[in-house]
CSV table of N, CA and C in Angstrom, one decimal:
chain,number,residue,atom,x,y,z
D,1268,UNK,N,-5.9,-43.2,-26.7
D,1268,UNK,CA,-4.5,-42.8,-27.6
D,1268,UNK,C,-3.7,-41.6,-27.7
D,1269,UNK,N,-3.1,-41.6,-26.3
D,1269,UNK,CA,-2.2,-40.1,-26.4
D,1269,UNK,C,-0.7,-40.0,-27.6
D,1270,UNK,N,-1.2,-39.1,-28.0
D,1270,UNK,CA,0.4,-38.2,-29.2
D,1270,UNK,C,0.9,-38.3,-28.3
D,1271,UNK,N,2.4,-38.1,-28.9
D,1271,UNK,CA,3.4,-37.8,-28.4
D,1271,UNK,C,4.0,-36.1,-29.3
D,1272,UNK,N,3.4,-35.4,-28.2
D,1272,UNK,CA,3.6,-33.9,-29.0
D,1272,UNK,C,4.9,-33.5,-29.4
D,1273,UNK,N,6.0,-34.3,-28.6
D,1273,UNK,CA,7.1,-34.1,-29.6
D,1273,UNK,C,7.5,-34.6,-30.6
D,1274,UNK,N,6.9,-35.4,-31.6
D,1274,UNK,CA,6.2,-36.5,-32.5
D,1274,UNK,C,6.0,-34.9,-33.6
D,1275,UNK,N,5.1,-34.2,-33.7
D,1275,UNK,CA,4.7,-33.8,-34.0
D,1275,UNK,C,5.5,-32.3,-35.0
D,1276,UNK,N,5.3,-32.0,-36.2
D,1276,UNK,CA,6.6,-31.9,-37.0
D,1276,UNK,C,6.0,-30.4,-37.8
D,1277,UNK,N,4.3,-29.9,-37.1
D,1277,UNK,CA,3.8,-29.1,-37.8
D,1277,UNK,C,3.4,-27.9,-36.2
D,1278,UNK,N,3.0,-26.6,-36.4
D,1278,UNK,CA,3.3,-25.7,-35.7
D,1278,UNK,C,1.4,-25.6,-35.5
D,1279,UNK,N,1.0,-26.1,-36.5
D,1279,UNK,CA,-0.7,-25.9,-36.2
D,1279,UNK,C,-1.4,-27.3,-35.7
D,1280,UNK,N,-2.0,-27.3,-34.6
D,1280,UNK,CA,-2.3,-28.6,-34.4
D,1280,UNK,C,-3.5,-28.4,-33.1
D,1281,UNK,N,-4.3,-29.6,-32.9
D,1281,UNK,CA,-5.1,-29.2,-31.9
D,1281,UNK,C,-5.3,-30.6,-31.4
D,1282,UNK,N,-5.9,-30.3,-30.0
D,1282,UNK,CA,-6.8,-31.3,-29.3
D,1282,UNK,C,-7.6,-31.3,-30.4
D,1283,UNK,N,-8.1,-33.4,-29.2
D,1283,UNK,CA,-9.3,-34.0,-30.7
D,1283,UNK,C,-10.7,-33.7,-29.4
D,1284,UNK,N,-11.5,-33.5,-30.3
D,1284,UNK,CA,-12.5,-33.1,-29.7
D,1284,UNK,C,-13.1,-34.3,-29.1
D,1285,UNK,N,-13.7,-34.5,-28.1
D,1285,UNK,CA,-14.5,-35.2,-27.2
D,1285,UNK,C,-13.5,-36.9,-27.1
D,1286,UNK,N,-12.1,-36.5,-27.2
D,1286,UNK,CA,-10.7,-37.7,-26.9
D,1286,UNK,C,-10.0,-37.7,-25.7
D,1287,UNK,N,-9.1,-38.1,-24.8
D,1287,UNK,CA,-8.3,-37.9,-23.9
D,1287,UNK,C,-6.8,-37.9,-24.9
D,1288,UNK,N,-6.1,-37.0,-24.5
D,1288,UNK,CA,-4.8,-36.8,-25.1
D,1288,UNK,C,-4.5,-36.6,-26.5
D,1289,UNK,N,-5.4,-36.8,-27.3
D,1289,UNK,CA,-5.7,-37.1,-28.6
D,1289,UNK,C,-5.4,-35.5,-29.6
D,1290,UNK,N,-4.2,-35.1,-30.8
D,1290,UNK,CA,-4.3,-34.5,-31.2
D,1290,UNK,C,-4.1,-34.5,-32.6
D,1291,UNK,N,-4.9,-33.5,-33.7
D,1291,UNK,CA,-5.1,-33.5,-34.4
D,1291,UNK,C,-4.8,-32.3,-35.8
D,1292,UNK,N,-3.7,-33.0,-36.7
D,1292,UNK,CA,-2.7,-32.1,-37.3
D,1292,UNK,C,-4.0,-32.3,-38.7
D,1293,UNK,N,-3.3,-31.4,-39.7
D,1293,UNK,CA,-3.9,-31.2,-40.9
D,1293,UNK,C,-4.9,-30.5,-41.3
D,1294,UNK,N,-6.2,-31.3,-42.3
D,1294,UNK,CA,-7.2,-31.4,-43.0
D,1294,UNK,C,-7.8,-31.6,-42.1
D,1295,UNK,N,-7.8,-32.8,-40.9
D,1295,UNK,CA,-8.2,-32.8,-39.8
D,1295,UNK,C,-8.5,-31.9,-39.2
D,1296,UNK,N,-7.3,-31.0,-38.5
D,1296,UNK,CA,-7.4,-29.5,-38.1
D,1296,UNK,C,-7.9,-29.0,-38.4
D,1297,UNK,N,-8.1,-28.8,-39.3
D,1297,UNK,CA,-8.7,-27.5,-40.2
D,1297,UNK,C,-10.0,-27.4,-40.2
D,1298,UNK,N,-10.9,-29.5,-39.9
D,1298,UNK,CA,-12.5,-29.9,-39.9
D,1298,UNK,C,-12.6,-29.0,-38.9
D,1299,UNK,N,-12.0,-29.5,-38.2
D,1299,UNK,CA,-12.7,-29.4,-36.8
D,1299,UNK,C,-12.5,-27.8,-36.3
D,1300,UNK,N,-11.8,-27.3,-36.0
D,1300,UNK,CA,-11.0,-25.6,-36.1
D,1300,UNK,C,-12.9,-25.6,-37.0
D,1301,UNK,N,-13.1,-25.3,-38.4
D,1301,UNK,CA,-14.2,-24.6,-39.1
D,1301,UNK,C,-15.9,-25.5,-38.5
D,1302,UNK,N,-15.9,-26.4,-37.4
D,1302,UNK,CA,-16.7,-26.8,-37.6
D,1302,UNK,C,-17.1,-25.9,-36.0
D,1303,UNK,N,-15.7,-25.8,-35.0
D,1303,UNK,CA,-15.9,-24.8,-34.0
D,1303,UNK,C,-15.9,-23.4,-33.9
D,1304,UNK,N,-15.6,-23.1,-35.5
D,1304,UNK,CA,-15.6,-21.5,-36.0
D,1304,UNK,C,-17.5,-21.6,-35.6
D,1305,UNK,N,-17.8,-22.4,-36.5
D,1305,UNK,CA,-19.2,-21.9,-37.4
D,1305,UNK,C,-20.1,-22.7,-35.5
D,1306,UNK,N,-20.0,-23.2,-34.5
D,1306,UNK,CA,-21.0,-24.0,-33.8
D,1306,UNK,C,-20.6,-22.4,-32.1
D,1307,UNK,N,-19.7,-21.6,-31.9
D,1307,UNK,CA,-19.5,-20.8,-31.1
D,1307,UNK,C,-20.3,-19.8,-31.2
D,1308,UNK,N,-20.8,-19.5,-30.4
D,1308,UNK,CA,-21.1,-17.4,-30.4
D,1308,UNK,C,-20.2,-16.9,-30.0
D,1309,UNK,N,-19.9,-16.0,-31.3
D,1309,UNK,CA,-18.6,-14.8,-30.9
D,1309,UNK,C,-19.1,-14.0,-29.6
D,1310,UNK,N,-18.1,-13.8,-29.0
D,1310,UNK,CA,-18.1,-13.5,-27.4
D,1310,UNK,C,-18.2,-13.3,-26.4
D,1311,UNK,N,-18.1,-15.2,-27.2
D,1311,UNK,CA,-18.3,-16.2,-25.5
D,1311,UNK,C,-17.3,-16.8,-25.1
D,1312,UNK,N,-15.8,-16.4,-25.6
D,1312,UNK,CA,-14.9,-17.2,-25.5
D,1312,UNK,C,-14.0,-16.3,-24.9
D,1313,UNK,N,-13.7,-16.5,-23.7
D,1313,UNK,CA,-13.2,-15.7,-22.3
D,1313,UNK,C,-12.0,-13.7,-23.0
D,1314,UNK,N,-11.5,-15.5,-23.5
D,1314,UNK,CA,-9.9,-14.7,-24.1
D,1314,UNK,C,-9.5,-14.6,-25.6
D,1315,UNK,N,-10.8,-14.6,-26.3
D,1315,UNK,CA,-11.0,-15.1,-27.6
D,1315,UNK,C,-11.9,-14.3,-27.8
D,1316,UNK,N,-12.8,-13.3,-27.7
D,1316,UNK,CA,-14.2,-12.8,-27.5
D,1316,UNK,C,-14.3,-12.4,-29.3
D,1317,UNK,N,-13.3,-12.2,-30.3
D,1317,UNK,CA,-13.2,-11.5,-31.5
D,1317,UNK,C,-14.0,-13.6,-32.3
D,1318,UNK,N,-13.7,-14.3,-31.7
D,1318,UNK,CA,-13.3,-15.9,-32.3
D,1318,UNK,C,-15.3,-16.8,-32.6
D,1319,UNK,N,-15.4,-17.0,-33.4
D,1319,UNK,CA,-16.3,-17.8,-33.3
D,1319,UNK,C,-17.6,-17.1,-34.4
D,1320,UNK,N,-18.9,-17.0,-34.6
D,1320,UNK,CA,-19.8,-16.3,-35.4
D,1320,UNK,C,-20.9,-15.5,-34.9
D,1321,UNK,N,-21.3,-15.2,-35.1
D,1321,UNK,CA,-22.6,-14.4,-34.6
D,1321,UNK,C,-23.6,-15.3,-34.4
D,1322,UNK,N,-24.6,-15.9,-34.2
D,1322,UNK,CA,-25.6,-17.2,-34.3
D,1322,UNK,C,-27.1,-16.3,-34.1
D,1323,UNK,N,-26.7,-15.5,-33.6
D,1323,UNK,CA,-28.5,-15.0,-33.1
D,1323,UNK,C,-29.5,-14.4,-34.3
D,1324,UNK,N,-28.5,-13.9,-35.3
D,1324,UNK,CA,-29.9,-13.8,-36.9
D,1324,UNK,C,-30.4,-14.8,-36.9
D,1325,UNK,N,-30.3,-16.2,-36.6
D,1325,UNK,CA,-30.2,-17.4,-37.2
D,1325,UNK,C,-31.6,-17.5,-36.0
D,1326,UNK,N,-31.7,-16.9,-34.8
D,1326,UNK,CA,-32.9,-17.7,-34.1
D,1326,UNK,C,-33.8,-16.7,-35.1
D,1327,UNK,N,-35.4,-17.9,-34.0
D,1327,UNK,CA,-36.2,-17.0,-34.0
D,1327,UNK,C,-36.4,-16.8,-35.6
D,1328,UNK,N,-36.1,-16.8,-36.2
D,1328,UNK,CA,-36.4,-16.4,-37.7
D,1328,UNK,C,-36.6,-16.8,-38.4
D,1329,UNK,N,-37.6,-16.5,-39.6
D,1329,UNK,CA,-37.8,-17.4,-40.9
D,1329,UNK,C,-37.3,-18.1,-41.5
D,1330,UNK,N,-37.5,-19.7,-42.2
D,1330,UNK,CA,-36.3,-20.3,-42.5
D,1330,UNK,C,-35.3,-19.9,-43.0
D,1331,UNK,N,-36.1,-19.7,-44.5
D,1331,UNK,CA,-35.2,-19.2,-45.3
D,1331,UNK,C,-34.2,-17.4,-45.1
D,1332,UNK,N,-35.2,-16.7,-44.1
D,1332,UNK,CA,-33.6,-16.2,-43.8
D,1332,UNK,C,-32.9,-16.6,-42.7
D,1333,UNK,N,-33.1,-17.1,-41.9
D,1333,UNK,CA,-31.9,-17.7,-41.2
D,1333,UNK,C,-30.9,-18.3,-42.0
D,1334,UNK,N,-31.1,-19.2,-42.8
D,1334,UNK,CA,-30.0,-20.0,-43.5
D,1334,UNK,C,-29.3,-18.8,-43.9
D,1335,UNK,N,-30.5,-17.4,-45.0
D,1335,UNK,CA,-29.5,-16.7,-45.7
D,1335,UNK,C,-28.5,-15.7,-44.6
D,1336,UNK,N,-28.6,-14.9,-43.6
D,1336,UNK,CA,-27.9,-15.0,-42.6
D,1336,UNK,C,-27.2,-15.9,-41.6
D,1337,UNK,N,-26.6,-16.9,-41.9
D,1337,UNK,CA,-25.8,-18.1,-42.0
D,1337,UNK,C,-25.0,-17.7,-42.7
D,1338,UNK,N,-25.2,-17.9,-43.7
D,1338,UNK,CA,-24.8,-18.2,-45.4
D,1338,UNK,C,-23.7,-16.6,-44.9
D,1339,UNK,N,-24.5,-15.9,-44.7
D,1339,UNK,CA,-23.2,-14.2,-44.4
D,1339,UNK,C,-22.3,-14.9,-43.5
D,1340,UNK,N,-22.9,-14.7,-42.5
D,1340,UNK,CA,-21.8,-14.3,-40.7
D,1340,UNK,C,-20.8,-15.9,-41.8
D,1341,UNK,N,-21.3,-16.8,-42.1
D,1341,UNK,CA,-20.0,-18.3,-42.3
D,1341,UNK,C,-19.6,-17.3,-43.4
D,1342,UNK,N,-19.9,-17.1,-44.5
D,1342,UNK,CA,-18.8,-17.0,-45.6
D,1342,UNK,C,-17.8,-16.0,-45.0
D,1343,UNK,N,-18.1,-14.3,-44.5
D,1343,UNK,CA,-17.1,-13.8,-43.9
D,1343,UNK,C,-16.4,-14.7,-42.9
D,1344,UNK,N,-16.8,-14.9,-41.6
D,1344,UNK,CA,-15.6,-15.3,-40.5
D,1344,UNK,C,-15.5,-17.0,-40.7
D,1345,UNK,N,-15.2,-17.7,-41.3
D,1345,UNK,CA,-14.5,-18.5,-41.8
D,1345,UNK,C,-13.5,-18.4,-42.3
D,1346,UNK,N,-12.8,-17.4,-43.1
D,1346,UNK,CA,-12.4,-17.0,-43.9
D,1346,UNK,C,-10.6,-16.3,-43.3
D,1347,UNK,N,-11.5,-15.7,-42.3
D,1347,UNK,CA,-10.8,-14.6,-41.0
D,1347,UNK,C,-10.2,-15.4,-40.4
D,1348,UNK,N,-10.9,-16.5,-39.8
D,1348,UNK,CA,-10.4,-17.6,-38.8
D,1348,UNK,C,-10.1,-18.4,-39.4
D,1349,UNK,N,-9.6,-19.5,-40.1
D,1349,UNK,CA,-9.7,-20.3,-40.1
D,1349,UNK,C,-8.6,-20.2,-41.8
D,1350,UNK,N,-7.7,-19.2,-42.1
D,1350,UNK,CA,-7.0,-18.7,-43.2
D,1350,UNK,C,-6.5,-19.9,-43.9
D,1351,UNK,N,-5.8,-20.9,-43.8
D,1351,UNK,CA,-5.8,-22.4,-44.5
D,1351,UNK,C,-6.6,-23.1,-45.3
D,1352,UNK,N,-8.6,-22.4,-45.0
D,1352,UNK,CA,-9.2,-23.1,-46.3
D,1352,UNK,C,-9.5,-22.3,-47.2
D,1353,UNK,N,-9.9,-21.9,-48.0
D,1353,UNK,CA,-10.8,-21.2,-49.1
D,1353,UNK,C,-12.9,-22.0,-48.9
D,1354,UNK,N,-13.5,-20.7,-49.1
D,1354,UNK,CA,-14.4,-21.3,-49.2
D,1354,UNK,C,-15.1,-21.1,-50.2
D,1355,UNK,N,-16.1,-22.8,-50.9
D,1355,UNK,CA,-16.6,-23.0,-51.6
D,1355,UNK,C,-18.3,-22.6,-52.2
D,1356,UNK,N,-19.2,-23.1,-50.9
D,1356,UNK,CA,-20.2,-22.4,-51.1
D,1356,UNK,C,-20.7,-23.3,-50.1
D,1357,UNK,N,-22.0,-22.5,-49.3
D,1357,UNK,CA,-22.6,-22.6,-48.0
D,1357,UNK,C,-24.2,-23.2,-48.1
D,1358,UNK,N,-24.9,-23.7,-47.6
D,1358,UNK,CA,-26.0,-24.7,-47.7
D,1358,UNK,C,-26.7,-24.4,-46.5
D,1359,UNK,N,-27.7,-24.8,-46.3
D,1359,UNK,CA,-28.4,-24.8,-45.4
D,1359,UNK,C,-29.8,-25.8,-45.8
D,1360,UNK,N,-30.7,-26.0,-44.5
D,1360,UNK,CA,-31.5,-26.3,-45.0
D,1360,UNK,C,-32.0,-27.3,-43.0
D,1361,UNK,N,-34.3,-26.6,-42.5
D,1361,UNK,CA,-34.0,-27.1,-41.6
D,1361,UNK,C,-35.0,-29.3,-42.1
D,1362,UNK,N,-34.1,-29.5,-40.5
D,1362,UNK,CA,-34.8,-31.2,-40.6
D,1362,UNK,C,-36.2,-30.9,-40.6
D,1363,UNK,N,-36.5,-32.3,-39.4
D,1363,UNK,CA,-37.6,-32.7,-39.5
D,1363,UNK,C,-37.5,-32.2,-37.9
D,1364,UNK,N,-36.9,-32.0,-37.4
D,1364,UNK,CA,-36.7,-31.6,-36.0
D,1364,UNK,C,-36.4,-30.2,-35.7
D,1365,UNK,N,-36.2,-29.4,-37.0
D,1365,UNK,CA,-36.8,-28.3,-36.5
D,1365,UNK,C,-35.0,-27.2,-36.4
D,1366,UNK,N,-34.1,-28.3,-36.7
D,1366,UNK,CA,-32.4,-28.0,-36.4
D,1366,UNK,C,-33.1,-27.4,-38.3
D,1367,UNK,N,-31.5,-26.6,-38.2
D,1367,UNK,CA,-30.7,-25.8,-39.0
D,1367,UNK,C,-29.5,-26.7,-39.3
D,1368,UNK,N,-29.6,-27.0,-40.1
D,1368,UNK,CA,-28.3,-28.0,-40.7
D,1368,UNK,C,-27.9,-27.3,-41.8
D,1369,UNK,N,-26.2,-26.9,-41.2
D,1369,UNK,CA,-25.4,-26.1,-42.7
D,1369,UNK,C,-24.5,-27.2,-42.9
D,1370,UNK,N,-24.8,-26.9,-44.1
D,1370,UNK,CA,-23.6,-27.4,-44.9
D,1370,UNK,C,-22.5,-26.4,-45.5
D,1371,UNK,N,-21.1,-27.3,-45.1
D,1371,UNK,CA,-20.1,-25.8,-45.6
D,1371,UNK,C,-18.7,-26.5,-46.6
D,1372,UNK,N,-19.2,-26.5,-47.5
D,1372,UNK,CA,-17.8,-27.0,-49.2
D,1372,UNK,C,-17.0,-25.6,-48.7
D,1373,UNK,N,-15.8,-26.5,-48.7
D,1373,UNK,CA,-14.2,-25.9,-49.0
D,1373,UNK,C,-13.4,-26.6,-49.4
D,1374,UNK,N,-12.5,-26.0,-49.9
D,1374,UNK,CA,-11.1,-26.5,-50.1
D,1374,UNK,C,-9.4,-26.5,-49.4
D,1375,UNK,N,-8.5,-27.4,-49.0
D,1375,UNK,CA,-7.6,-26.5,-48.5
D,1375,UNK,C,-6.6,-26.1,-49.7
D,1376,UNK,N,-6.4,-24.1,-48.6
D,1376,UNK,CA,-5.6,-23.5,-49.8
D,1376,UNK,C,-4.7,-24.7,-50.3
D,1377,UNK,N,-3.8,-24.0,-52.0
D,1377,UNK,CA,-2.9,-24.9,-52.5
D,1377,UNK,C,-3.9,-26.6,-52.4
D,1378,UNK,N,-4.5,-27.1,-52.3
D,1378,UNK,CA,-5.0,-28.0,-52.9
D,1378,UNK,C,-6.6,-28.3,-54.2
D,1379,UNK,N,-7.4,-28.8,-54.3
D,1379,UNK,CA,-8.3,-29.0,-55.2
D,1379,UNK,C,-9.1,-29.8,-54.9
D,1380,UNK,N,-8.6,-31.0,-54.0
D,1380,UNK,CA,-9.7,-31.7,-53.1
D,1380,UNK,C,-10.6,-31.2,-52.7
D,1381,UNK,N,-12.1,-31.1,-52.7
D,1381,UNK,CA,-13.2,-30.9,-51.9
D,1381,UNK,C,-13.3,-30.8,-50.2
D,1382,UNK,N,-13.3,-30.5,-50.0
D,1382,UNK,CA,-14.3,-31.1,-48.6
D,1382,UNK,C,-14.9,-30.4,-47.8
D,1383,UNK,N,-16.0,-31.1,-46.7
D,1383,UNK,CA,-17.3,-30.4,-46.1
D,1383,UNK,C,-17.2,-30.2,-44.5
D,1384,UNK,N,-17.9,-29.9,-43.7
D,1384,UNK,CA,-18.4,-30.0,-42.6
D,1384,UNK,C,-19.6,-29.7,-42.7
D,1385,UNK,N,-20.5,-30.1,-42.0
D,1385,UNK,CA,-21.5,-30.4,-41.4
D,1385,UNK,C,-21.8,-29.8,-39.7
D,1386,UNK,N,-22.8,-28.7,-39.8
D,1386,UNK,CA,-22.9,-28.8,-38.0
D,1386,UNK,C,-24.6,-28.6,-38.3
D,1387,UNK,N,-25.0,-29.0,-36.9
D,1387,UNK,CA,-26.5,-28.2,-36.8
D,1387,UNK,C,-26.4,-26.9,-35.8
D,1388,UNK,N,-27.0,-25.7,-36.0
D,1388,UNK,CA,-27.4,-25.0,-35.4
D,1388,UNK,C,-28.8,-25.0,-34.6
């Protein structure tokens, strides 16, 4: 479904990942923004070199250290790059396939309703 951008009533919106013509606003926009920040290597976006997180400290490291390193990075970078949310906590585990599964619990500023984003690194 193509979204008519002339009817959007906010200045903050983005293209919906894996869609053609769909737009995200509000909490869906924030959720996708957090997911993108958490899975983008800092320095990999040509015109936004400060976008994303330094994911390299989590690679080829002891699992406990990898999780701790990403927690520190996410707690620093998400609030800086997505000021519409407040981080509640960040948790991580390695799954049976050896993937690092991180869960970011947050809330939108001005809202007490908790949200979460899950990413694989």
